CSV table of C-alpha atoms in Angstrom, one decimal:
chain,number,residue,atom,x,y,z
A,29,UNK,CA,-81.0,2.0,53.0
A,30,UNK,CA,-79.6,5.5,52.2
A,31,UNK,CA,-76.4,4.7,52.7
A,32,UNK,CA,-76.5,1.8,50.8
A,33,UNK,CA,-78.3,4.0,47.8
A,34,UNK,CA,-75.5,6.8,48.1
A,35,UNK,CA,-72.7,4.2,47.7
A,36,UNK,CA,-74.8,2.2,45.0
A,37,UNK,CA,-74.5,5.8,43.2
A,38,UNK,CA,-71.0,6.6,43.9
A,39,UNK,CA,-69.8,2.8,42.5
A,40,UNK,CA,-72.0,4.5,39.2
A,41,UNK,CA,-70.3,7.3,39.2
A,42,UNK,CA,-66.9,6.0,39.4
A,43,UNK,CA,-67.7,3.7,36.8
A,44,UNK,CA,-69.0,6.7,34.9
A,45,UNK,CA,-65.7,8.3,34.9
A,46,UNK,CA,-63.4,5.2,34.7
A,47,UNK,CA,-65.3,4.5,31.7
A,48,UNK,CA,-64.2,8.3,30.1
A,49,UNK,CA,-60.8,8.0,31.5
A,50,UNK,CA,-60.9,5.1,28.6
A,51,UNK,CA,-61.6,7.3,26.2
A,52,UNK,CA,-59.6,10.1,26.7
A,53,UNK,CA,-56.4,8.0,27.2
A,54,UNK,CA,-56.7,7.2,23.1
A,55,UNK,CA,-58.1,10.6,22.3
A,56,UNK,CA,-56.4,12.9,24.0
A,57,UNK,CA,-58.2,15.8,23.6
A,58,UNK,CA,-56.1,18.0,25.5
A,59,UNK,CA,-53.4,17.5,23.1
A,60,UNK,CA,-55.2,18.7,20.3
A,61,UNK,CA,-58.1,20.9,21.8
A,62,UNK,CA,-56.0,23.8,23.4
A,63,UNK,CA,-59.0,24.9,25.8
A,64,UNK,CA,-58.8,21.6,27.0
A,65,UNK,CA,-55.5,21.5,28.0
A,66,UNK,CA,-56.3,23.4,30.9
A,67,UNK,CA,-58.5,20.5,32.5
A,68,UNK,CA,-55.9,17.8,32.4
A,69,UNK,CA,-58.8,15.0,31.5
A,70,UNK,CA,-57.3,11.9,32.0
A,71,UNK,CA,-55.9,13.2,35.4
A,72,UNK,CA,-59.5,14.7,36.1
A,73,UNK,CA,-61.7,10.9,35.2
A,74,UNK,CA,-59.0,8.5,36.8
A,75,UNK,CA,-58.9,11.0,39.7
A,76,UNK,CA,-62.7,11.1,40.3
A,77,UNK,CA,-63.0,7.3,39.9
A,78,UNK,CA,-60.2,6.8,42.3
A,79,UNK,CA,-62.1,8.7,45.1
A,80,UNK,CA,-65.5,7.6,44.4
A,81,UNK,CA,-64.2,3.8,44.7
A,82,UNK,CA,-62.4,4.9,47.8
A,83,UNK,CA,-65.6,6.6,49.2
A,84,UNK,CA,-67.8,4.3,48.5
A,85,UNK,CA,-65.5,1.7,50.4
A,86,UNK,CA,-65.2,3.1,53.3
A,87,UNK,CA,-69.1,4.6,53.2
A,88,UNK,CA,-69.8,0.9,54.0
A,89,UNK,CA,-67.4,-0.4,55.5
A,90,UNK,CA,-66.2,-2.6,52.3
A,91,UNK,CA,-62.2,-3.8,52.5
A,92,UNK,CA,-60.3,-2.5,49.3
A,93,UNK,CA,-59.8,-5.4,46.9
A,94,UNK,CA,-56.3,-5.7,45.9
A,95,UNK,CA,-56.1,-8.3,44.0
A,96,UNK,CA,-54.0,-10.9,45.6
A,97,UNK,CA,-50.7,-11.9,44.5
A,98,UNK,CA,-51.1,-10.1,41.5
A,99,UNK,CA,-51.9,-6.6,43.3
A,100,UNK,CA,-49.5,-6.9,46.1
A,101,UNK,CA,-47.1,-7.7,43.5
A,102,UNK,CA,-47.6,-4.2,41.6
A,103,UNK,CA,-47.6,-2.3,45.2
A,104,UNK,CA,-44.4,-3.7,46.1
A,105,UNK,CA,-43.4,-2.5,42.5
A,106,UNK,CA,-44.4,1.0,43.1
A,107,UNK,CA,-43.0,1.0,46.6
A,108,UNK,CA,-39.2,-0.5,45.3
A,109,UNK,CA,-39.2,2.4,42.8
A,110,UNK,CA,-40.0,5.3,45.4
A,111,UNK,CA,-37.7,3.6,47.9
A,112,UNK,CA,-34.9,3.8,44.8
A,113,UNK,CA,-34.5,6.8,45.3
A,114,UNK,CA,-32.3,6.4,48.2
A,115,UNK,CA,-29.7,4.2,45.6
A,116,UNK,CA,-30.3,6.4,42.2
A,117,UNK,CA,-28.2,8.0,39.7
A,118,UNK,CA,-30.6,10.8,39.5
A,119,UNK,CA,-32.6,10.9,42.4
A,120,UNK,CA,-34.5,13.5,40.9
A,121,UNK,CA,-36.4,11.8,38.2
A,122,UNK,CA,-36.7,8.8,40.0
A,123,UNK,CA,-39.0,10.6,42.6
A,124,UNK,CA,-40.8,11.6,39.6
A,125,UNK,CA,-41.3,8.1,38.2
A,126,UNK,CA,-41.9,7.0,41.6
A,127,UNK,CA,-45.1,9.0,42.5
A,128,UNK,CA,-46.2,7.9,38.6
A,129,UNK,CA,-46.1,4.6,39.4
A,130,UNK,CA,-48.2,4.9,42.4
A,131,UNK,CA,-50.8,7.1,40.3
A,132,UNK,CA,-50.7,4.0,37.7
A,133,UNK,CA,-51.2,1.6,40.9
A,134,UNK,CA,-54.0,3.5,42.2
A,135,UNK,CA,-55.6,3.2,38.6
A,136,UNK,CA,-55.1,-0.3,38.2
A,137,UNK,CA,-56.9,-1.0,41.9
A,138,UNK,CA,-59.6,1.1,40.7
A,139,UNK,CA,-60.5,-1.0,37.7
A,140,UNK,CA,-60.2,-4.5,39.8
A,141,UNK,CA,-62.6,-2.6,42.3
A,142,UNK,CA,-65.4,-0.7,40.0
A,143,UNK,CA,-65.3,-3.4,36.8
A,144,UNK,CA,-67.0,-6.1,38.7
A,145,UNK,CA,-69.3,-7.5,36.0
A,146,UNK,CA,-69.3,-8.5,32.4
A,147,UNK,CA,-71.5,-5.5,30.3
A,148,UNK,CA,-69.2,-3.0,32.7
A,149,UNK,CA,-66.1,-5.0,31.1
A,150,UNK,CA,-67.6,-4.8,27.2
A,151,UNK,CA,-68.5,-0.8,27.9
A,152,UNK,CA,-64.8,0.1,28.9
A,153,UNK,CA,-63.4,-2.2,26.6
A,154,UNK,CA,-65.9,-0.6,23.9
A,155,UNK,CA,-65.0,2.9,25.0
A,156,UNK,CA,-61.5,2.4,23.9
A,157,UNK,CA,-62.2,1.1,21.1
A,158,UNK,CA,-64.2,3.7,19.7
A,159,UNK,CA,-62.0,6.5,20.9
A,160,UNK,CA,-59.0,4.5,19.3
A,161,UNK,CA,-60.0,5.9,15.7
A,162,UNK,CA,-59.0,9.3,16.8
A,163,UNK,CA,-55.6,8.4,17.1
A,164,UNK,CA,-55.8,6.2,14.2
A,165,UNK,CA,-57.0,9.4,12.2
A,166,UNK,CA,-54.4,11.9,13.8
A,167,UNK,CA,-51.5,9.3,12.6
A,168,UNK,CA,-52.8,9.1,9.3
A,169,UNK,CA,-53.4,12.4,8.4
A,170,UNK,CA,-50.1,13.2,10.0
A,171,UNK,CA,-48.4,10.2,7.4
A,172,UNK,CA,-50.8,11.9,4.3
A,173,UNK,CA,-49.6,15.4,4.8
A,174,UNK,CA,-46.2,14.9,5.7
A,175,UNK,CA,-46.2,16.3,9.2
A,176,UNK,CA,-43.8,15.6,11.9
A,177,UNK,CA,-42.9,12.3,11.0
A,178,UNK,CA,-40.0,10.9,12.3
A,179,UNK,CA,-37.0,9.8,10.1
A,180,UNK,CA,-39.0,11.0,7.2
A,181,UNK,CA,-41.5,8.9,7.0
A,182,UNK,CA,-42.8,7.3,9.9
A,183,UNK,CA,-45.9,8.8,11.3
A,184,UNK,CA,-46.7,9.2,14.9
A,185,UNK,CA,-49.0,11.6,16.6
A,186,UNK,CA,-49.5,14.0,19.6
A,187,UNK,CA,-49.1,13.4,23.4
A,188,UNK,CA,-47.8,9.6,24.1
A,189,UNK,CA,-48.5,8.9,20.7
A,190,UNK,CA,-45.1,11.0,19.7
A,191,UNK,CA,-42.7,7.5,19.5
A,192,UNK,CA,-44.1,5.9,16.5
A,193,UNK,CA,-43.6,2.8,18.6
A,194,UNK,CA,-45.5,3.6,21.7
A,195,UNK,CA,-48.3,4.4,19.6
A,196,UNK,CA,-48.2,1.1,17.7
A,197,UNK,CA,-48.0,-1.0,20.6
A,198,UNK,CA,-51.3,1.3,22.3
A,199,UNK,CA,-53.3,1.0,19.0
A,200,UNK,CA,-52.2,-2.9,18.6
A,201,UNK,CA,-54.1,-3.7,21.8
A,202,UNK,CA,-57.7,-2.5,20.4
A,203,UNK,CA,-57.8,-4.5,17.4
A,204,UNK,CA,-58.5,-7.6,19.1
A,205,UNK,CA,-61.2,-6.5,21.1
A,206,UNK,CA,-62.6,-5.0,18.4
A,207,UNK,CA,-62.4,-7.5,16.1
A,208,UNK,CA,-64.1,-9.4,19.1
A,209,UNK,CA,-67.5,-7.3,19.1
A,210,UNK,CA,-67.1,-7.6,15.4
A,211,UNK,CA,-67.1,-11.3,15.9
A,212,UNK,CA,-69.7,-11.5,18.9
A,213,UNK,CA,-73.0,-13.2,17.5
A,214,UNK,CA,-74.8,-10.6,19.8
A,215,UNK,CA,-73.3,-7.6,18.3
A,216,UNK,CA,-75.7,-5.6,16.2
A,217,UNK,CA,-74.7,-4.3,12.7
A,218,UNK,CA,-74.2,-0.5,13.2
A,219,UNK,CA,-71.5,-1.6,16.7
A,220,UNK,CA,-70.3,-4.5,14.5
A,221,UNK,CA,-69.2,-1.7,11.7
A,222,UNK,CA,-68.4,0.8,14.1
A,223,UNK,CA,-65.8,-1.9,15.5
A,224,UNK,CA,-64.6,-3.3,12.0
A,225,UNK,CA,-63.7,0.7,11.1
A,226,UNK,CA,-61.9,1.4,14.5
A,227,UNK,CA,-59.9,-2.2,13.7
A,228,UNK,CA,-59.3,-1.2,10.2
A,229,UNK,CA,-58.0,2.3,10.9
A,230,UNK,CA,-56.0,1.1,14.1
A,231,UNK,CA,-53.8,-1.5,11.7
A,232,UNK,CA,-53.6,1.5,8.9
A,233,UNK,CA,-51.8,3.6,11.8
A,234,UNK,CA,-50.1,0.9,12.7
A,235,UNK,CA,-49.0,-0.2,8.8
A,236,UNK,CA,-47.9,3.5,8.9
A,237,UNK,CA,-45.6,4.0,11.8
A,238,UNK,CA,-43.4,1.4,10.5
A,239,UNK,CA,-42.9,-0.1,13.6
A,240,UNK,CA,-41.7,-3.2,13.3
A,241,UNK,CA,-42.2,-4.0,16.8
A,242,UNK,CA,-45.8,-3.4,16.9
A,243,UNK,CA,-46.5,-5.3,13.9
A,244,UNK,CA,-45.1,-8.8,15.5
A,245,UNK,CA,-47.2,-7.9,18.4
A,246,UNK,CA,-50.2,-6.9,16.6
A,247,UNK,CA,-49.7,-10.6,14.5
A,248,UNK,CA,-49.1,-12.7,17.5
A,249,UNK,CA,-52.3,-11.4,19.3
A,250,UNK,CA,-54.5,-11.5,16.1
A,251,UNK,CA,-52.7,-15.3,15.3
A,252,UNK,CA,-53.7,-16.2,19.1
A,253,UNK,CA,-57.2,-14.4,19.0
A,254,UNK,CA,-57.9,-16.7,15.6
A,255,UNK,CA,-56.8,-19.9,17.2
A,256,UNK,CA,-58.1,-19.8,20.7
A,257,UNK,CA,-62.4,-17.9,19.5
A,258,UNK,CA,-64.5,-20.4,19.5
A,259,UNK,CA,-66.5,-19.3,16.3
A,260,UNK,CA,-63.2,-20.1,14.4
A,261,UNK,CA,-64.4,-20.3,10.8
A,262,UNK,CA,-65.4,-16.9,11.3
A,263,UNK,CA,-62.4,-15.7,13.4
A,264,UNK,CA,-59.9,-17.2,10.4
A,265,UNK,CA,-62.3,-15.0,7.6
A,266,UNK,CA,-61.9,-11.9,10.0
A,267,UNK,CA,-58.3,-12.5,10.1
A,268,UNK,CA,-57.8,-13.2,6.4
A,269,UNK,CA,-59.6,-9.8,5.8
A,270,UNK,CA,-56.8,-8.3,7.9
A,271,UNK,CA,-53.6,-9.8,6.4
A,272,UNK,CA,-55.3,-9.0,2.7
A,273,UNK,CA,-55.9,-5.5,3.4
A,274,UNK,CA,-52.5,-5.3,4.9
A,275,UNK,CA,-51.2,-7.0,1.4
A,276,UNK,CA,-52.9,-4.5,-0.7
A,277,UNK,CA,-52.6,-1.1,1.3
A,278,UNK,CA,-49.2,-1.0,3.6
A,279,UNK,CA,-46.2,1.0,1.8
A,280,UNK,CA,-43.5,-0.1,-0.1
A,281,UNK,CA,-41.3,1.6,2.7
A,282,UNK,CA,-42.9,-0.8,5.2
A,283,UNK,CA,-41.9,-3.5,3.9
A,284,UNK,CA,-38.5,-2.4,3.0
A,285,UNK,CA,-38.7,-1.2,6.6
A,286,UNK,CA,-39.0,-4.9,7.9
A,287,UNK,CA,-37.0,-6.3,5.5
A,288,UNK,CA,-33.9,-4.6,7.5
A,289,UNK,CA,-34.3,-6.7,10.5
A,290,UNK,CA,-32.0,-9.4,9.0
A,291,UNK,CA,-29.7,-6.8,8.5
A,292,UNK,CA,-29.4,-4.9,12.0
A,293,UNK,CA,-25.6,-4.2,11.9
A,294,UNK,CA,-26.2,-1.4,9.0
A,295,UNK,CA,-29.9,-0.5,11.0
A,296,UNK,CA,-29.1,2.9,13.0
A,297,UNK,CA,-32.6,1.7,15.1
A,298,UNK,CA,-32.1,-1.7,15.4
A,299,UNK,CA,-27.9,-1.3,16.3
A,300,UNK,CA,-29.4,1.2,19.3
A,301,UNK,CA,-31.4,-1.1,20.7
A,302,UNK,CA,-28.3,-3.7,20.6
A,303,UNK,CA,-26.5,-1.1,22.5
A,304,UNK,CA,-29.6,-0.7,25.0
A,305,UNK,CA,-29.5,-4.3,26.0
A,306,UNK,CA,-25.8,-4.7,26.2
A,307,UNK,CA,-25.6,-1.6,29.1
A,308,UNK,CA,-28.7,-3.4,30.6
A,309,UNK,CA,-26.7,-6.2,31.0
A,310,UNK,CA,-23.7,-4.4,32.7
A,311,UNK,CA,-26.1,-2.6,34.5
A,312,UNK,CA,-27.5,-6.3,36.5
A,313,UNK,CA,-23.9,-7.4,36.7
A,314,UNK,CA,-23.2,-3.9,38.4
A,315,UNK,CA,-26.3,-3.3,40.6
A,316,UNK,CA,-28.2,-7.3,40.1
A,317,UNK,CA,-30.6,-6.7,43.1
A,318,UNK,CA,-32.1,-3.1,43.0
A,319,UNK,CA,-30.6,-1.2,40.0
A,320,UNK,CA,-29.7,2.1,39.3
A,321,UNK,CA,-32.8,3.4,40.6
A,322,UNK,CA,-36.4,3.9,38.6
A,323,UNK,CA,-35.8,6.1,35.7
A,324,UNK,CA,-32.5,5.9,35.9
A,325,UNK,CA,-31.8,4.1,32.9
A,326,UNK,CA,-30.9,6.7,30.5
A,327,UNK,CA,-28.9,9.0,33.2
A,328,UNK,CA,-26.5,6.1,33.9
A,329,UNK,CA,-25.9,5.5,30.3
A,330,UNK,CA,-22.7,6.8,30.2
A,331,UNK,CA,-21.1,4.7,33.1
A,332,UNK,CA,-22.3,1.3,30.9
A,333,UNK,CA,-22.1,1.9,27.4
A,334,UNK,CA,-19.3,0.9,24.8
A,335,UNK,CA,-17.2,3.4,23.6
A,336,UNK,CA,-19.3,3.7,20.4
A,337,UNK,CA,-22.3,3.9,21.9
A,338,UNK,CA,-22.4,7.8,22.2
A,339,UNK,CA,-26.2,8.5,22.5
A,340,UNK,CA,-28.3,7.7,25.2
A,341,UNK,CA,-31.3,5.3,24.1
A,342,UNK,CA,-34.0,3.9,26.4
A,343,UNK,CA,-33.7,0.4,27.3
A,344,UNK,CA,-35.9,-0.3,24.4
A,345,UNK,CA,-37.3,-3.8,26.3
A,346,UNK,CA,-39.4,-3.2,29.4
A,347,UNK,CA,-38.1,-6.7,31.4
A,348,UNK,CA,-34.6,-5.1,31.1
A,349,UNK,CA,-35.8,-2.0,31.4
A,350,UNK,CA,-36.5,-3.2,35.0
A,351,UNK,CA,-33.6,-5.3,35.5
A,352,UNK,CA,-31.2,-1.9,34.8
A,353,UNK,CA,-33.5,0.4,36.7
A,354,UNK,CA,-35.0,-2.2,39.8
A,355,UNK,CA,-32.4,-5.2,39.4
A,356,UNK,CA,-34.0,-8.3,39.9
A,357,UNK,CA,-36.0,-8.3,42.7
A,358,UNK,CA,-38.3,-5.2,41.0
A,359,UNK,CA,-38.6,-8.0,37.8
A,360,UNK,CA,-39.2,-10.4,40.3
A,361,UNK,CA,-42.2,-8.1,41.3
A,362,UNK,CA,-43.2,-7.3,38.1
A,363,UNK,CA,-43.1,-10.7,36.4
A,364,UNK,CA,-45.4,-11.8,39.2
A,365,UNK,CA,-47.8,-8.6,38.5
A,366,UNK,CA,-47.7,-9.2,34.6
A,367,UNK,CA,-48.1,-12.9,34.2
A,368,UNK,CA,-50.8,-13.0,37.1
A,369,UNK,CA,-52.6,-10.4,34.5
A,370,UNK,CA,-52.1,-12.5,31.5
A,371,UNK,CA,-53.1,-15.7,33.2
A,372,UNK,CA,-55.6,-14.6,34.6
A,373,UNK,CA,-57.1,-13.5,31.0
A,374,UNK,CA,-56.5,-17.0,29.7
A,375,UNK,CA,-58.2,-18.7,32.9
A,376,UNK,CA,-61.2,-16.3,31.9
A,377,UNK,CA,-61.3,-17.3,28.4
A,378,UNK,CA,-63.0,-20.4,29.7
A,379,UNK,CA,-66.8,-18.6,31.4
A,380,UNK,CA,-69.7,-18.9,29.8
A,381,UNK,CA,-70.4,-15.2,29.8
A,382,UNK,CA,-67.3,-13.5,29.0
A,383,UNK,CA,-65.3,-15.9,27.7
A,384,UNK,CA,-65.7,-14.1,24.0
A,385,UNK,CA,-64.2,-11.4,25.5
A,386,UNK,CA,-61.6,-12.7,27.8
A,387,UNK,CA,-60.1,-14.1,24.4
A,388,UNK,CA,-59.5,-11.1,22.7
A,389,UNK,CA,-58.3,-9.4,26.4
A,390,UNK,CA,-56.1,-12.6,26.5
A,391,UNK,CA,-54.3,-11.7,22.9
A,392,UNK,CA,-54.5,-7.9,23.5
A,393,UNK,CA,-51.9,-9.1,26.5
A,394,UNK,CA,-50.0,-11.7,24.7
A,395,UNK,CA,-49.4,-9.2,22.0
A,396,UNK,CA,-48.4,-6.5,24.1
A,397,UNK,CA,-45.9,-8.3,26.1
A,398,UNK,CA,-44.5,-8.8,22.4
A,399,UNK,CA,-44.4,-5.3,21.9
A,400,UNK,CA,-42.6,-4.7,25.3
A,401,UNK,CA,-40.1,-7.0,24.5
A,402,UNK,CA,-38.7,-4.0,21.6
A,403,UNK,CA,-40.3,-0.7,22.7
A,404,UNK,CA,-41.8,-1.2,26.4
A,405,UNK,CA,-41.1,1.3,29.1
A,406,UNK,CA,-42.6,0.8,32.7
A,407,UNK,CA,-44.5,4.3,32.5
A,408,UNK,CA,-47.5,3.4,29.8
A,409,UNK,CA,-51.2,4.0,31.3
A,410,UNK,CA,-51.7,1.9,28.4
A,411,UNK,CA,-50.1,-0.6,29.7
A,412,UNK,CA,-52.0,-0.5,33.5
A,413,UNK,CA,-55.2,-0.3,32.4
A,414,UNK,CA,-55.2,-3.7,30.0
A,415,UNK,CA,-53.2,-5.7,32.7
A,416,UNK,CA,-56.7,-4.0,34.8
A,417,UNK,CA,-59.0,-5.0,32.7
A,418,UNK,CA,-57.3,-8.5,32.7
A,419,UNK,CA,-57.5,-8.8,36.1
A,420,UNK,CA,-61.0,-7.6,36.2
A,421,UNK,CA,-62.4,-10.3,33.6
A,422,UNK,CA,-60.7,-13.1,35.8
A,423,UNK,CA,-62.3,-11.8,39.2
A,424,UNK,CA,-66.1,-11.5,37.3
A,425,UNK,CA,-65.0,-15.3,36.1
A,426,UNK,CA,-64.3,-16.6,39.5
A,427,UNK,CA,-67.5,-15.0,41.2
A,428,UNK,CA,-69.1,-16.2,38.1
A,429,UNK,CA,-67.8,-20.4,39.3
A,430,UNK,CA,-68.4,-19.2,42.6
A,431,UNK,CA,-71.9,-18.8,42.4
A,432,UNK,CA,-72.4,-21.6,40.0
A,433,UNK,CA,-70.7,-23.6,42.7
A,434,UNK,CA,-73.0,-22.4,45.6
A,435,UNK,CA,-76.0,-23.0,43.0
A,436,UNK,CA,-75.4,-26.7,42.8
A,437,UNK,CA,-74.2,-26.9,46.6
A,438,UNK,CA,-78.0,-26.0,47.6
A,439,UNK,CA,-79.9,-28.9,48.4
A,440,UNK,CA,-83.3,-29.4,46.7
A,441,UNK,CA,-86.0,-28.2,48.3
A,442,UNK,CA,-87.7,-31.1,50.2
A,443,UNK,CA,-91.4,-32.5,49.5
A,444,UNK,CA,-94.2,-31.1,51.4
A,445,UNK,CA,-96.1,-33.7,53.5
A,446,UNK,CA,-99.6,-33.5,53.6
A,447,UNK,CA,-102.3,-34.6,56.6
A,448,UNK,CA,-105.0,-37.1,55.9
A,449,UNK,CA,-108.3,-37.8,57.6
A,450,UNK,CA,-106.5,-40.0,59.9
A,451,UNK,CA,-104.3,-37.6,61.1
A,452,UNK,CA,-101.2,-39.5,59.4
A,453,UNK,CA,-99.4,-37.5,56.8
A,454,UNK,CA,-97.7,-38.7,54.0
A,455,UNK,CA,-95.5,-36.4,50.8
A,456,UNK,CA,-97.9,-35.0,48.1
């Protein structure tokens, strides 16, 4: 019984400090609290969490979940890039990327293994939500003063945040949950405001990055979100408010921004990430089965580029990303770890109990794999810990069918009989 309480506390615990690892991935408070920087936070959470899953796993015995297909998948990931560096054109940072990956795997197995029921999913999901409007307000304030902004007037913010693009695609993947809670009969007023101000400042940020890539993501997961929520009068009025405020508010220089996409040739961004995808592609015709090694992509720029192409970009897409770096048995690897994520949000859309929120996790995918397809790299926490929470919504389904299942497997419970004078019996 005491072991069972300990292990009941450390599954709290790491849930505890999952939960904050949320938070401080958005609001990086080491980036902008100096004393802070010290404690490396997200390292700190994620790293506690970790061990208390671990702990309590083998405190009772308990086999690690690892997610089938979908987890093997990502280990065998992590294990091609550590083995690259046997094959790399820089050995060096592909050790580097190597040992992140495995730190990203270890947080991803520790979401499938301490999110295992619906209000856990809602209070991480919630957590980044809320701590989401701290990066919202950093990019803003940073666009209204004028600081740092990158080609003059693109905004972007501290930490991963920098690349206006990488910040887009991170904020992107908040609105629909939070446009979910907004939409969640359930919700009470001062969450359902709380959630319609972190949505509203996350598309602001996003309006003023000018990142066109984050913007088609950020519309293809609110345009899925819409279609698939069941309460679809009122998703479609939510929506609308969106695409008005957008209307109103965004910058001339965004639009004009967007325009430009029909017009790449005489786009300095746009021709770069031509160039990214053409020494991608000579990179699988060079090295189609393993790559140049994880990380590797900007080092053997040189060796793939056209003669015009005189700075190094990244790949700019992260499937190619992986084709350059892991050739196509790491895409094969990863294809099988991303879609297993993304369909396994869908099949979840479909329970009773967190269905509502399965949706929005569902589009927050959808949109992002949008987003990778013009600014993805394979390094993004960001990235890890939707795919997680993913994952973790379709396992809490399946136990959910699995018990409904047992439930009706259980036969009724059989009528008492009940003796008589004459000693005969016969059912009450």
């Amino acid at each position: 019984m005491v072991l069972g309480e300990q292990g009941q506390r450390r599954d709290v615990w790491a849930f505890y400090a999952l939960t904050a690892f949320a938070a401080v991935m958005y609001a990086a408070p080491g980036e902008w609290i100096p004393a802070l920087e010290p404690l490396r936070l997200a390292l700190v959470t994620s790293g506690v969490a970790a061990g208390l899953m671990v702990i309590r796993r083998l405190g009772r015995a308990e086999p690690l979940y690892v997610d089938g297909s979908r987890g093997m998948a990502l280990i065998a990931f992590s294990a091609l890039a550590v083995a690259s560096i046997g094959w790399s054109v820089n050995p060096e940072v592909t050790s580097a990327t190597g040992i992140e990956l495995l730190k990203l795997t270890a947080i991803y197995l520790t979401f499938v293994n301490v999110i295992t029921t619906g209000r856990r999913l809602a209070v991480v999901c919630g957590a980044m939500v809320l701590a989401s409007v701290v990066t919202s307000i950093g990019a803003i304030n940073w666009y209204l003063v004028g600081e740092d902004l990158v080609e003059g007037f693109r905004a972007r913010w501290v930490g991963v945040y920098a690349d206006p693009n990488h910040m887009a695609m991170n904020l992107a993947l908040v609105v629909p949950l939070a446009v979910a809670f907004v939409a969640r009969r359930g919700s009470n007023w001062v969450w359902r405001l709380a959630c319609l101000t972190a949505a509203g400042l996350s598309v602001a940020a996003i309006v003023v990055s000018h990142s066109r890539g984050g913007f088609i993501g950020l519309s293809v997961a609110m345009a899925l979100w819409a279609i698939r929520e069941k309460r679809r009068i009122q998703a479609i009025v939510v929506g609308s408010v969106f695409v008005l405020g957008l209307l109103v508010f965004a910058p001339q220089s965004f639009w004009q921004r967007n325009e430009t996409v029909t017009e790449f040739h005489e786009d300095a961004s746009a021709m770069g990430r031509v160039y990214a995808w053409q020494v991608a592609s000579r990179m699988s015709l060079d090295k189609p089965l393993l790559g140049v090694g994880a990380g590797g992509f900007r080092y053997a720029w040189p060796m793939y580029a056209p003669p015009e192409a005189r700075r190094a970009y990244v790949a700019h897409n992260i499937f190619l990303d992986v084709i350059g770096e892991l050739g196509w048995v790491g895409l094969l690897f990863f294809m099988v770890f991303a879609g297993g994520a993304a369909g396994g949000a869908f099949e979840a859309s479909r329970d009773k109990e967190i269905g509502w929120l399965a949706r929005a996790l569902s589009a927050s995918v959808a949109g992002y794999l949008v987003c990778d397809l013009f600014s993805g790299y394979i390094l993004s926490a960001h990235c890890y810990v939707l795919f997680g929470l993913a994952a973790a919504a379709h396992r809490i389904a399946r136990a959910s069918e699995a018990a409904a299942a047992d439930m009706q497997r259980v036969p009724a419970p059989r009528e008492p009989v009940v003796a008589t004078w004459e000693g005969s019996g016969h059912a009450a």
